[in-house]
Coordinates of C-alpha atoms in Angstrom, one line a residue:
Chain A
M1 CA 207.8 122.8 113.5
P2 CA 206.6 121.3 116.8
A3 CA 209.2 123.3 118.6
A4 CA 207.9 126.5 117.1
T5 CA 204.3 125.9 118.1
T6 CA 205.2 125.2 121.7
T7 CA 207.0 128.5 122.0
V8 CA 204.1 130.4 120.6
S9 CA 201.6 128.8 123.1
E10 CA 204.0 129.4 125.9
S11 CA 204.6 133.0 125.1
T12 CA 201.0 134.2 124.5
N13 CA 198.0 134.4 126.7
P14 CA 196.4 131.0 126.6
T15 CA 192.8 132.4 126.7
T16 CA 193.2 134.0 123.3
L17 CA 194.4 130.8 121.7
S18 CA 192.4 127.7 121.3
V19 CA 192.5 125.4 124.3
P20 CA 191.2 121.9 124.5
P21 CA 187.7 121.7 126.0
S22 CA 187.6 121.4 129.8
R23 CA 186.0 118.5 131.6
W24 CA 182.9 120.7 132.3
E25 CA 182.6 121.6 128.6
I26 CA 182.8 117.9 127.6
A27 CA 180.1 117.1 130.1
V28 CA 177.8 119.9 128.8
D29 CA 178.5 118.7 125.3
R30 CA 177.5 115.1 126.1
G31 CA 174.4 116.3 127.9
F32 CA 173.3 118.6 125.0
R33 CA 173.9 115.9 122.4
L34 CA 172.0 113.4 124.4
S35 CA 169.1 115.8 125.0
T36 CA 168.8 116.6 121.2
R37 CA 168.6 112.9 120.6
L38 CA 165.9 112.7 123.3
F39 CA 163.9 115.4 121.5
A40 CA 164.2 113.5 118.2
W41 CA 162.8 110.5 120.0
V42 CA 160.0 112.6 121.4
T43 CA 158.9 113.4 117.8
V44 CA 158.9 109.7 117.0
A45 CA 157.0 108.9 120.2
L46 CA 154.4 111.5 119.3
V47 CA 153.4 109.5 116.2
F48 CA 152.9 106.4 118.3
L49 CA 151.2 108.3 121.0
I50 CA 148.6 109.6 118.5
V51 CA 147.9 106.1 117.3
Y52 CA 147.8 104.8 120.9
E53 CA 145.5 107.5 122.2
V54 CA 143.0 107.3 119.3
A55 CA 143.0 103.5 119.2
G56 CA 142.8 103.2 123.0
N57 CA 139.8 105.5 123.2
A58 CA 138.2 103.7 120.2
M59 CA 138.5 100.3 121.9
P60 CA 135.0 100.1 123.4
A61 CA 133.5 100.9 120.0
I62 CA 135.8 98.5 118.1
R63 CA 134.8 95.7 120.5
R64 CA 131.1 96.5 120.2
Y65 CA 130.7 97.1 116.5
G66 CA 133.7 95.4 115.0
F67 CA 134.0 95.2 111.3
S68 CA 130.3 96.0 110.6
F69 CA 131.1 99.6 111.5
L70 CA 132.8 100.0 108.1
T71 CA 129.9 98.5 106.1
S72 CA 126.8 99.8 107.8
T73 CA 125.1 102.9 106.6
T74 CA 123.1 104.0 109.6
W75 CA 124.0 106.6 112.2
D76 CA 121.4 106.5 114.9
L77 CA 122.2 107.6 118.4
Q78 CA 118.8 106.4 119.8
K79 CA 119.1 102.9 118.4
D80 CA 122.8 102.8 119.2
Q81 CA 123.6 101.8 115.6
F82 CA 126.6 103.3 113.9
G83 CA 128.2 102.8 110.5
I84 CA 130.5 105.0 108.4
L85 CA 130.2 103.5 104.9
P86 CA 128.6 106.8 103.5
E87 CA 131.4 108.8 105.1
I88 CA 134.1 106.5 103.7
W89 CA 132.5 106.8 100.3
G90 CA 132.2 110.6 100.6
T91 CA 135.8 111.0 101.7
L92 CA 137.1 108.9 98.8
Y93 CA 134.7 110.4 96.2
S94 CA 135.3 114.0 97.1
S95 CA 139.1 113.5 97.3
L96 CA 139.2 111.8 93.9
L97 CA 137.1 114.6 92.3
A98 CA 139.4 117.2 93.9
L99 CA 142.4 115.2 92.7
T100 CA 141.1 115.2 89.1
I101 CA 140.6 118.9 89.1
G102 CA 143.5 119.9 91.3
G103 CA 145.9 117.4 89.7
F104 CA 145.3 118.8 86.2
F105 CA 145.7 122.4 87.3
G106 CA 148.7 121.6 89.5
I107 CA 150.7 119.7 86.9
S108 CA 149.9 122.3 84.2
I109 CA 151.1 125.0 86.5
A110 CA 154.2 123.1 87.4
I111 CA 155.0 122.6 83.7
F112 CA 154.3 126.3 82.9
L113 CA 156.5 127.5 85.7
T114 CA 159.5 125.2 85.2
Q115 CA 160.0 125.1 81.4
D116 CA 161.2 128.7 80.8
F117 CA 157.9 130.0 79.4
L118 CA 158.2 133.2 81.4
P119 CA 160.9 135.6 82.6
P120 CA 162.2 134.5 86.0
T121 CA 160.6 137.5 87.8
I122 CA 157.1 136.7 86.6
E123 CA 157.7 133.0 87.2
W124 CA 158.6 133.9 90.8
I125 CA 155.4 136.0 91.2
F126 CA 153.2 133.2 89.9
K127 CA 154.9 130.7 92.1
N128 CA 154.2 132.8 95.2
I129 CA 150.6 133.5 94.2
V130 CA 150.0 129.8 93.9
E131 CA 151.7 129.2 97.3
L132 CA 149.6 131.9 98.9
L133 CA 146.6 129.8 98.0
A134 CA 147.7 127.4 100.7
A135 CA 148.0 130.2 103.3
I136 CA 144.3 131.1 103.2
P137 CA 142.7 129.3 106.2
S138 CA 140.4 126.5 105.2
V139 CA 137.5 128.0 107.1
V140 CA 137.7 131.2 105.0
Y141 CA 137.6 129.0 101.9
G142 CA 134.5 127.4 103.4
L143 CA 132.9 130.8 103.8
W144 CA 133.9 131.8 100.3
G145 CA 132.5 128.5 99.0
I146 CA 129.1 129.1 100.6
F147 CA 128.7 132.6 99.3
V148 CA 130.6 132.6 96.0
V149 CA 131.1 129.0 94.6
I150 CA 127.6 127.6 95.3
P151 CA 125.7 130.6 93.8
L152 CA 128.0 130.5 90.8
L153 CA 127.5 126.7 90.3
R154 CA 123.7 126.6 90.9
P155 CA 122.5 127.8 87.4
L156 CA 125.0 125.5 85.6
A157 CA 124.0 122.6 87.9
T158 CA 120.3 123.1 87.3
W159 CA 120.9 123.3 83.5
L160 CA 122.9 120.1 83.5
H161 CA 120.4 118.3 85.7
D162 CA 117.5 119.4 83.5
H163 CA 119.1 118.4 80.2
L164 CA 121.4 115.5 81.1
G165 CA 119.6 114.2 84.3
W166 CA 119.6 110.7 82.9
F167 CA 123.4 110.6 83.3
P168 CA 124.2 109.4 86.8
L169 CA 126.7 112.2 87.5
F170 CA 124.0 114.8 87.2
G171 CA 121.3 112.6 88.7
T172 CA 120.1 115.1 91.4
S173 CA 119.8 118.8 91.5
L174 CA 122.0 121.1 93.5
S175 CA 120.0 122.4 96.4
G176 CA 122.9 124.2 98.1
P177 CA 125.8 122.3 99.6
G178 CA 126.9 119.3 97.7
M179 CA 129.8 117.2 96.4
L180 CA 130.8 119.4 93.5
P181 CA 131.2 122.7 95.3
A182 CA 133.1 120.9 98.1
A183 CA 135.4 119.1 95.6
I184 CA 136.1 122.4 93.7
V185 CA 137.1 124.2 96.9
L186 CA 139.1 121.1 98.0
S187 CA 140.9 121.1 94.6
I188 CA 142.0 124.7 95.2
M189 CA 143.3 123.7 98.6
I190 CA 145.4 120.8 97.3
L191 CA 146.6 122.7 94.3
P192 CA 149.7 124.3 96.0
T193 CA 150.8 120.9 97.3
V194 CA 150.5 119.2 93.9
S195 CA 152.1 122.0 92.0
A196 CA 155.0 122.6 94.4
I197 CA 156.1 118.9 94.5
S198 CA 155.6 118.4 90.8
R199 CA 157.6 121.6 90.2
D200 CA 160.4 120.1 92.3
A201 CA 160.3 116.9 90.2
L202 CA 160.2 118.7 86.9
S203 CA 163.0 121.1 87.8
S204 CA 165.2 118.3 88.9
V205 CA 165.1 116.6 85.4
P206 CA 168.7 116.9 84.2
E207 CA 169.3 119.8 81.8
K208 CA 171.2 117.5 79.4
I209 CA 168.2 115.4 78.7
K210 CA 166.2 118.4 77.6
E211 CA 169.1 119.7 75.5
A212 CA 169.4 116.3 73.8
A213 CA 165.7 116.4 73.0
F214 CA 165.9 120.0 71.6
G215 CA 169.0 119.0 69.7
L216 CA 167.0 116.3 67.9
G217 CA 164.7 119.0 66.7
A218 CA 161.8 118.4 69.1
T219 CA 159.5 121.3 69.7
R220 CA 159.0 122.5 73.2
W221 CA 155.9 120.4 73.9
E222 CA 157.3 117.3 72.1
A223 CA 160.2 117.6 74.5
I224 CA 157.8 118.0 77.5
F225 CA 155.6 115.1 76.6
G226 CA 158.2 112.8 75.2
V227 CA 161.1 113.3 77.6
I228 CA 160.6 115.6 80.5
L229 CA 157.2 114.3 81.8
P230 CA 158.2 110.7 81.6
S231 CA 161.5 111.4 83.5
A232 CA 159.6 113.3 86.2
S233 CA 156.7 110.9 86.3
A234 CA 157.6 109.2 89.5
G235 CA 157.9 112.6 91.3
I236 CA 154.6 113.8 89.8
F237 CA 152.9 110.6 90.9
G238 CA 154.2 111.2 94.4
A239 CA 152.8 114.7 94.3
L240 CA 149.4 113.4 93.3
V241 CA 149.4 110.8 96.1
L242 CA 150.4 113.4 98.7
G243 CA 147.7 115.8 97.3
F244 CA 145.2 112.9 97.7
G245 CA 146.3 112.4 101.3
R246 CA 145.8 116.1 102.0
A247 CA 142.3 116.0 100.4
L248 CA 141.3 113.0 102.5
G249 CA 142.0 114.9 105.7
E250 CA 140.7 118.4 104.8
T251 CA 138.0 119.2 107.3
M252 CA 136.5 122.7 107.4
A253 CA 135.8 123.3 103.8
L254 CA 134.0 120.0 103.6
A255 CA 132.1 120.4 106.9
M256 CA 130.8 123.7 105.5
L257 CA 130.2 122.7 101.9
V258 CA 129.5 119.0 101.6
G259 CA 126.0 119.0 103.1
N260 CA 126.4 116.5 106.0
S261 CA 124.0 114.0 104.6
N262 CA 124.3 110.4 105.4
Q263 CA 123.9 109.0 101.9
I264 CA 125.8 107.4 99.1
S265 CA 125.3 108.9 95.7
I266 CA 127.4 109.1 92.6
S267 CA 125.8 112.4 91.6
L268 CA 128.0 115.4 91.7
F269 CA 125.2 117.6 93.0
S270 CA 123.9 115.5 95.9
P271 CA 125.0 116.3 99.4
G272 CA 127.2 113.8 101.2
N273 CA 129.6 113.6 104.1
T274 CA 133.2 112.8 104.9
L275 CA 135.0 111.2 107.9
A276 CA 136.7 114.5 108.8
A277 CA 133.4 116.5 108.4
L278 CA 131.6 113.9 110.5
L279 CA 134.2 114.4 113.3
A280 CA 134.0 118.2 113.1
N281 CA 130.2 118.2 113.3
H282 CA 129.6 115.5 115.9
F283 CA 132.6 115.7 118.2
P284 CA 131.9 119.1 119.9
E285 CA 128.6 117.9 121.3
A286 CA 129.3 114.1 121.5
G287 CA 128.0 112.4 124.6
R288 CA 129.7 109.6 126.5
G289 CA 128.1 107.0 124.2
E290 CA 129.0 108.6 120.9
E291 CA 132.6 109.4 121.8
P292 CA 134.2 106.0 121.3
V293 CA 132.3 105.6 118.0
L294 CA 133.8 108.9 116.8
M295 CA 137.2 107.8 118.0
Y296 CA 136.7 104.7 115.9
A297 CA 135.9 106.8 112.9
A298 CA 139.0 108.9 113.6
L299 CA 141.1 105.8 113.8
I300 CA 139.9 104.8 110.3
L301 CA 140.7 108.2 109.0
L302 CA 144.1 108.1 110.6
T303 CA 144.8 104.7 109.1
I304 CA 143.8 105.8 105.6
T305 CA 145.7 109.1 105.6
L306 CA 148.8 107.6 107.2
L307 CA 148.9 104.8 104.6
V308 CA 148.4 107.2 101.7
N309 CA 151.0 109.7 103.0
I310 CA 153.6 107.1 103.7
T311 CA 153.1 105.6 100.3
G312 CA 153.5 109.1 98.8
A313 CA 156.6 109.8 100.8
F314 CA 158.2 106.5 99.7
I315 CA 157.4 107.2 96.0
L316 CA 159.0 110.6 96.3
K317 CA 162.0 109.2 98.0
D318 CA 162.5 106.7 95.3
A319 CA 162.0 109.4 92.6
T320 CA 164.6 111.7 94.0
Q321 CA 167.1 108.9 94.5
R322 CA 166.7 108.0 90.8
F323 CA 167.4 111.6 89.8
Q324 CA 170.4 111.8 91.9
G325 CA 171.7 108.8 90.1
H326 CA 171.0 110.5 86.8
A327 CA 172.7 113.7 87.7
K328 CA 176.0 112.1 88.4
Chain B
M1 CA 186.9 118.5 57.2
K2 CA 186.6 122.3 57.1
A3 CA 183.4 124.0 58.2
A4 CA 182.8 125.3 54.7
D5 CA 183.0 121.7 53.3
I6 CA 180.3 120.6 55.8
V7 CA 178.1 123.4 54.7
K8 CA 178.6 122.5 51.1
E9 CA 177.8 118.8 51.8
F10 CA 174.4 119.8 53.3
D11 CA 173.8 122.4 50.7
G12 CA 171.2 120.6 48.7
V13 CA 169.5 119.1 51.7
D14 CA 166.3 120.6 53.0
F15 CA 165.5 120.7 56.7
P16 CA 161.8 121.5 56.8
Q17 CA 161.4 120.1 60.3
L18 CA 163.9 122.4 61.8
E19 CA 162.2 125.5 60.6
H20 CA 160.3 127.3 63.3
S21 CA 157.3 128.1 61.2
L22 CA 153.8 128.7 62.5
Q23 CA 152.4 126.9 59.4
Q24 CA 153.5 123.5 60.6
P25 CA 151.0 121.6 62.7
R26 CA 153.6 120.5 65.3
T27 CA 154.7 124.1 66.0
L28 CA 151.1 125.2 66.0
I29 CA 150.3 122.5 68.5
S30 CA 153.2 123.5 70.6
A31 CA 152.2 127.2 70.6
G32 CA 148.6 126.3 71.3
L33 CA 149.6 124.2 74.3
S34 CA 151.8 127.0 75.6
I35 CA 148.9 129.4 75.5
A36 CA 146.6 126.8 77.1
T37 CA 148.9 126.2 80.1
G38 CA 149.3 129.9 80.5
I39 CA 145.5 130.3 80.7
V40 CA 145.3 127.4 83.1
T41 CA 147.9 129.0 85.4
V42 CA 146.1 132.3 85.3
V43 CA 142.7 130.6 86.0
A44 CA 144.3 128.9 89.1
C45 CA 145.2 132.3 90.5
I46 CA 141.6 133.5 90.2
P47 CA 140.3 131.9 93.5
L48 CA 143.0 133.8 95.5
F49 CA 142.0 137.1 94.1
S50 CA 138.3 136.3 94.3
V51 CA 138.7 135.4 98.0
L52 CA 140.7 138.6 98.6
I53 CA 138.2 140.8 96.7
M54 CA 135.2 139.3 98.6
L55 CA 137.0 139.8 101.9
I56 CA 137.7 143.4 101.2
W57 CA 134.3 144.0 99.8
R58 CA 132.2 142.2 102.4
G59 CA 134.5 142.4 105.3
G60 CA 136.0 145.8 104.7
K61 CA 132.7 147.7 104.9
K62 CA 132.1 146.3 108.3
L63 CA 135.5 147.3 109.6
S64 CA 135.4 149.5 112.7
L65 CA 137.2 149.9 116.0
E66 CA 134.2 148.2 117.7
L67 CA 135.2 144.9 116.1
F68 CA 138.4 144.8 118.2
T69 CA 136.9 145.9 121.5
A70 CA 133.5 144.4 121.7
L71 CA 132.3 140.9 122.5
P72 CA 130.4 138.7 119.9
P73 CA 126.7 139.7 119.4
T74 CA 123.8 137.5 120.5
A75 CA 121.1 136.4 118.1
F76 CA 119.2 139.6 117.2
E77 CA 121.8 142.1 118.5
Q78 CA 123.3 144.5 116.0
G79 CA 127.0 145.5 116.0
G80 CA 129.3 143.6 118.3
G81 CA 132.8 142.4 117.7
F82 CA 135.3 139.7 118.2
G83 CA 138.0 141.2 120.4
N84 CA 138.0 138.2 122.6
A85 CA 138.5 135.9 119.6
I86 CA 141.6 137.8 118.5
V87 CA 143.1 137.6 122.0
G88 CA 142.2 134.0 122.2
T89 CA 143.8 133.2 118.9
I90 CA 147.0 134.9 120.0
V91 CA 147.0 133.1 123.3
I92 CA 146.4 129.6 121.8
V93 CA 149.0 130.2 119.0
A94 CA 151.5 131.4 121.6
I95 CA 151.0 128.3 123.7
A96 CA 151.5 126.2 120.6
A97 CA 154.6 128.0 119.6
A98 CA 156.1 127.7 123.1
I99 CA 155.7 123.9 122.8
A100 CA 156.6 123.4 119.1
I101 CA 159.5 125.8 118.6
P102 CA 162.0 124.5 121.2
L103 CA 161.0 120.9 120.6
G104 CA 161.2 121.3 116.8
V105 CA 164.5 123.3 116.7
L106 CA 166.3 121.0 119.1
T107 CA 165.1 118.0 117.1
A108 CA 166.4 119.7 114.0
V109 CA 169.8 120.3 115.7
F110 CA 170.0 116.6 116.1
L111 CA 168.9 115.8 112.6
A112 CA 171.3 118.4 111.0
Q113 CA 174.2 118.5 113.4
V114 CA 174.5 115.8 116.0
G115 CA 173.6 112.7 114.2
P116 CA 172.5 113.4 110.6
N117 CA 173.2 109.9 109.4
S118 CA 172.2 108.0 112.5
R119 CA 169.4 105.5 112.5
T120 CA 167.5 107.7 115.1
A121 CA 167.7 110.6 112.6
A122 CA 166.3 108.5 109.8
I123 CA 163.4 107.4 112.0
A124 CA 162.7 110.9 113.4
R125 CA 162.8 112.4 109.9
F126 CA 160.4 109.9 108.6
C127 CA 158.0 110.5 111.6
A128 CA 158.2 114.3 111.0
K129 CA 157.3 113.8 107.4
T130 CA 154.4 111.5 108.4
L131 CA 153.2 114.2 110.8
T132 CA 153.2 116.7 107.9
G133 CA 150.4 114.7 106.4
L134 CA 148.4 114.4 109.6
P135 CA 144.9 115.8 109.1
S136 CA 144.4 118.8 111.3
I137 CA 141.2 117.3 112.8
L138 CA 143.1 114.3 114.0
A139 CA 145.5 116.6 115.9
G140 CA 142.3 117.8 117.5
V141 CA 141.1 114.3 118.3
F142 CA 144.5 113.5 119.8
A143 CA 144.5 116.7 121.9
Y144 CA 141.0 115.9 123.0
A145 CA 142.0 112.4 124.2
A146 CA 145.3 113.5 125.7
V147 CA 144.5 116.9 127.3
V148 CA 140.7 117.6 127.4
A149 CA 139.8 114.1 128.7
A150 CA 142.7 114.2 131.2
T151 CA 142.3 117.7 132.6
G152 CA 138.5 117.5 132.5
G153 CA 137.7 120.4 130.4
Y154 CA 138.0 122.4 127.2
S155 CA 140.8 125.0 127.5
A156 CA 143.4 127.1 125.7
P157 CA 146.3 124.8 126.4
A158 CA 144.3 121.9 124.9
G159 CA 144.0 123.9 121.7
G160 CA 147.7 124.9 122.0
V161 CA 148.7 121.2 122.1
A162 CA 146.7 120.4 119.0
L163 CA 148.2 123.3 117.1
A164 CA 151.7 122.5 118.3
L165 CA 151.4 119.1 116.8
L166 CA 150.6 120.7 113.4
M167 CA 153.4 123.2 113.7
L168 CA 156.1 120.7 114.8
P169 CA 156.8 119.0 111.4
T170 CA 157.1 122.4 109.6
V171 CA 159.5 123.7 112.3
I172 CA 161.6 120.5 112.2
L173 CA 161.9 120.1 108.5
T174 CA 162.5 123.8 107.6
S175 CA 165.0 124.2 110.5
E176 CA 166.9 121.2 109.4
E177 CA 167.1 122.5 105.9
A178 CA 168.3 125.9 107.1
M179 CA 171.0 124.3 109.3
K180 CA 172.2 122.1 106.4
M181 CA 172.7 125.3 104.4
V182 CA 175.3 126.5 106.9
P183 CA 178.7 126.3 105.0
K184 CA 180.7 123.3 106.1
R185 CA 183.8 125.5 106.3
M186 CA 182.4 127.6 109.1
K187 CA 181.8 124.5 111.2
E188 CA 185.2 123.1 110.4
A189 CA 186.8 126.3 111.4
A190 CA 185.0 126.2 114.7
I191 CA 186.0 122.6 115.3
G192 CA 189.6 123.5 114.4
M193 CA 189.5 126.2 117.1
G194 CA 188.7 123.4 119.5
C195 CA 185.0 124.0 119.9
T196 CA 182.8 121.1 121.2
P197 CA 179.9 120.1 118.9
T198 CA 177.6 121.9 121.4
Q199 CA 179.5 125.1 121.0
V200 CA 179.5 124.7 117.2
A201 CA 175.7 124.2 117.3
W202 CA 175.0 127.2 119.6
K203 CA 177.5 129.7 118.4
I204 CA 177.9 128.9 114.7
V205 CA 175.1 126.8 113.3
L206 CA 172.0 128.2 115.1
P207 CA 172.9 132.0 114.6
T208 CA 173.8 131.4 110.9
A209 CA 170.7 129.4 110.2
L210 CA 168.5 131.8 112.3
P211 CA 166.8 133.5 109.3
G212 CA 165.9 130.2 107.8
I213 CA 164.6 128.8 111.1
L214 CA 162.6 132.0 111.6
T215 CA 161.0 131.6 108.2
G216 CA 159.9 128.1 109.1
V217 CA 158.5 129.3 112.4
M218 CA 156.6 132.1 110.7
L219 CA 155.1 129.7 108.2
A220 CA 154.1 127.3 110.9
V221 CA 152.6 130.1 113.0
A222 CA 150.6 131.4 110.1
R223 CA 149.3 127.9 109.3
A224 CA 148.4 127.3 113.0
A225 CA 146.6 130.6 113.3
G226 CA 144.2 129.6 110.6
E227 CA 143.4 126.1 111.7
T228 CA 139.9 125.6 112.8
A229 CA 139.1 121.9 113.0
P230 CA 141.4 121.0 115.9
L231 CA 140.0 123.9 118.0
L232 CA 136.4 122.9 117.6
F233 CA 136.6 120.4 120.5
T234 CA 139.8 121.4 122.3
A235 CA 139.5 125.2 122.9
L236 CA 135.8 125.2 121.9
F237 CA 134.5 128.8 122.0
S238 CA 133.6 131.4 124.5
N239 CA 131.6 134.6 124.4
Y240 CA 133.8 136.2 127.0
W241 CA 137.3 137.6 127.4
I242 CA 140.1 135.3 128.4
F243 CA 141.5 137.8 130.8
E244 CA 138.9 139.5 132.8
Y245 CA 138.6 141.2 136.3
G246 CA 142.3 140.7 136.7
Q247 CA 142.1 136.9 136.5
S248 CA 142.8 134.7 133.6
Q249 CA 140.4 132.0 132.4
V250 CA 143.0 130.1 130.4
M251 CA 141.7 126.8 131.6
E252 CA 138.2 127.6 130.4
P253 CA 136.9 127.3 126.9
T254 CA 138.6 129.9 124.8
A255 CA 137.4 131.9 121.7
S256 CA 139.4 131.9 118.5
L257 CA 138.9 133.8 115.2
A258 CA 138.7 130.6 113.1
V259 CA 136.0 129.0 115.2
F260 CA 134.2 132.4 115.4
I261 CA 134.1 132.4 111.5
Y262 CA 132.8 128.8 111.5
N263 CA 130.1 129.4 114.1
F264 CA 128.9 132.7 112.6
S265 CA 129.0 131.7 108.9
G266 CA 126.2 129.2 109.6
M267 CA 123.9 131.6 111.3
P268 CA 120.7 132.9 109.6
F269 CA 121.3 136.5 110.6
E270 CA 122.7 139.1 108.3
N271 CA 124.7 140.9 111.0
Q272 CA 126.4 137.6 112.1
I273 CA 127.3 136.7 108.5
E274 CA 128.8 140.1 108.0
M275 CA 130.8 139.6 111.2
A276 CA 132.1 136.3 109.8
W277 CA 133.4 138.1 106.7
A278 CA 135.0 140.9 108.8
A279 CA 136.7 138.2 111.0
S280 CA 137.9 136.4 107.9
L281 CA 139.4 139.6 106.6
I282 CA 141.3 140.1 109.9
L283 CA 142.4 136.5 110.1
V284 CA 143.6 136.5 106.5
L285 CA 145.5 139.7 107.0
M286 CA 147.1 138.2 110.1
V287 CA 148.0 134.9 108.3
L288 CA 149.1 136.4 105.0
G289 CA 151.1 139.1 106.9
T290 CA 153.0 136.5 108.9
N291 CA 153.4 134.3 105.8
I292 CA 154.7 137.0 103.6
T293 CA 157.1 138.3 106.3
G294 CA 158.5 134.8 106.6
Q295 CA 159.0 134.5 102.8
L296 CA 160.7 137.9 102.7
I297 CA 163.1 136.9 105.4
S298 CA 164.1 133.8 103.5
S299 CA 164.4 135.4 100.0
R300 CA 166.4 138.3 101.4
T301 CA 169.0 136.0 103.1
R302 CA 169.2 133.8 100.1
R303 CA 170.1 136.9 98.0
I304 CA 172.9 137.8 100.4
R305 CA 174.3 134.4 100.2

């Protein structure tokens, strides 16, 4: 055999046959591989650069206001007093409301689109419609919220406040922008995230587990509640955490709908504010004095969202690993 | 035991629970829940259609050629347009794409091809996923600190940097997925021919994964074009054209459709609000068009495979 190959390579044109890479090609190869590695590190560096820039610019405010920034409720440029407790409350409250609504819808849709209720074509159409919800720019949802959602909600909100006003959730009347319209629009915006990730989790439940449940005589929903949802629960939980993270950082819809009022209220109809909306509203016209304060607020938002998102990513990673174990 | 014997053995036994009868509560509950989730799914699709109908109804009636050629109207002025905002959006998104695509695709080459199992790859992948969850306003805050404060003014490149940061994770993660889908045999054949890893990446992996990468890029561009929050204090807004009298004002505040909608939606004038709707219609058409094209590219290539 070796003899045969040598004769072939000697008798034919060497350029048409494979030749070992030249020294130049090896050098190019090394350079290219090194540069892609470098680019990968640039991505890593960006994350640190973001934290560094925001924290660095926030430093003067951190030194000046310290921890009291998180617990104070005043925002007064004249008196030089700043606190973001109402914004932290508003961010968490609006996101939790959105998660309640968006989570329910997202998980229901994920179940409906993975458990063979529909023919595949219709399933595909629904899946894409839900995904297109994410493609609508947030500012357009804000506009839609102002002119469609708020007018629709107002009669209902007035009725609830008049008849059930003693109940803290309905304690104030809806005068226009407020927590509930903002949360409803927010829930529409996180719906695609929640449903897409839950759908992945549900569709990766091994087929055999479902078949076993059906084989025992379970109805479709007994199988879903008893077997499929529990096996996919970690993935669904991860989807909810990531949806929550998305809701925390959403800006435009909230800046347009939440009312930008510096107050803490449990009522669904009262106006409030969120960290992201605060930044959107104050940053464009911030003076030198207000800028570090806003950077401090941005740093808090960055910390919260990074923590939530990293938690979500870890839960999902765990969940997929568990399934990979199952499948084999 | 023969099949007939088994049947005989179970002859007298009744299996009421296995009957699929609508008179049983458990089948009824099951059917009811199926209908309920169906309704929930349909309800969730309503907002999309509601938004689209409103855009066509309120934005469509304002549609005219003037919108694309005129500058934004002042307070009591009638008519006007947002031509400068359309040009501005395209310029800012193009700057963002010019930064994010090479950086993202080459990072993805490393993640999928050069060192998929290396420690660097694990860290970079984790950072890309972390960036996915970065609120868009924080991308703006970063670009403000890194570009606006450094160059001394609001500008189109500052907006581009902010948007690039938001595009980057999408480009990296979708490109990596696309490159991983390239059949291993093709790479092995190329290596067998004596190709260096660089040649494999450029001549085999990138061309084969191109439709998938393109899809990711389209999705990222569509997302970036609609972003508003990071542009509020990086590109700001301008009532003038970005290219005028033969010279460019790229380093000046730049208009964008998204910020135009935000600014005009809060104005108390009917004409301005109608303009915001018309601009929304144009923006959504641009974004959905890019998005759907991207999806079509990916679904078509998947079918071929």
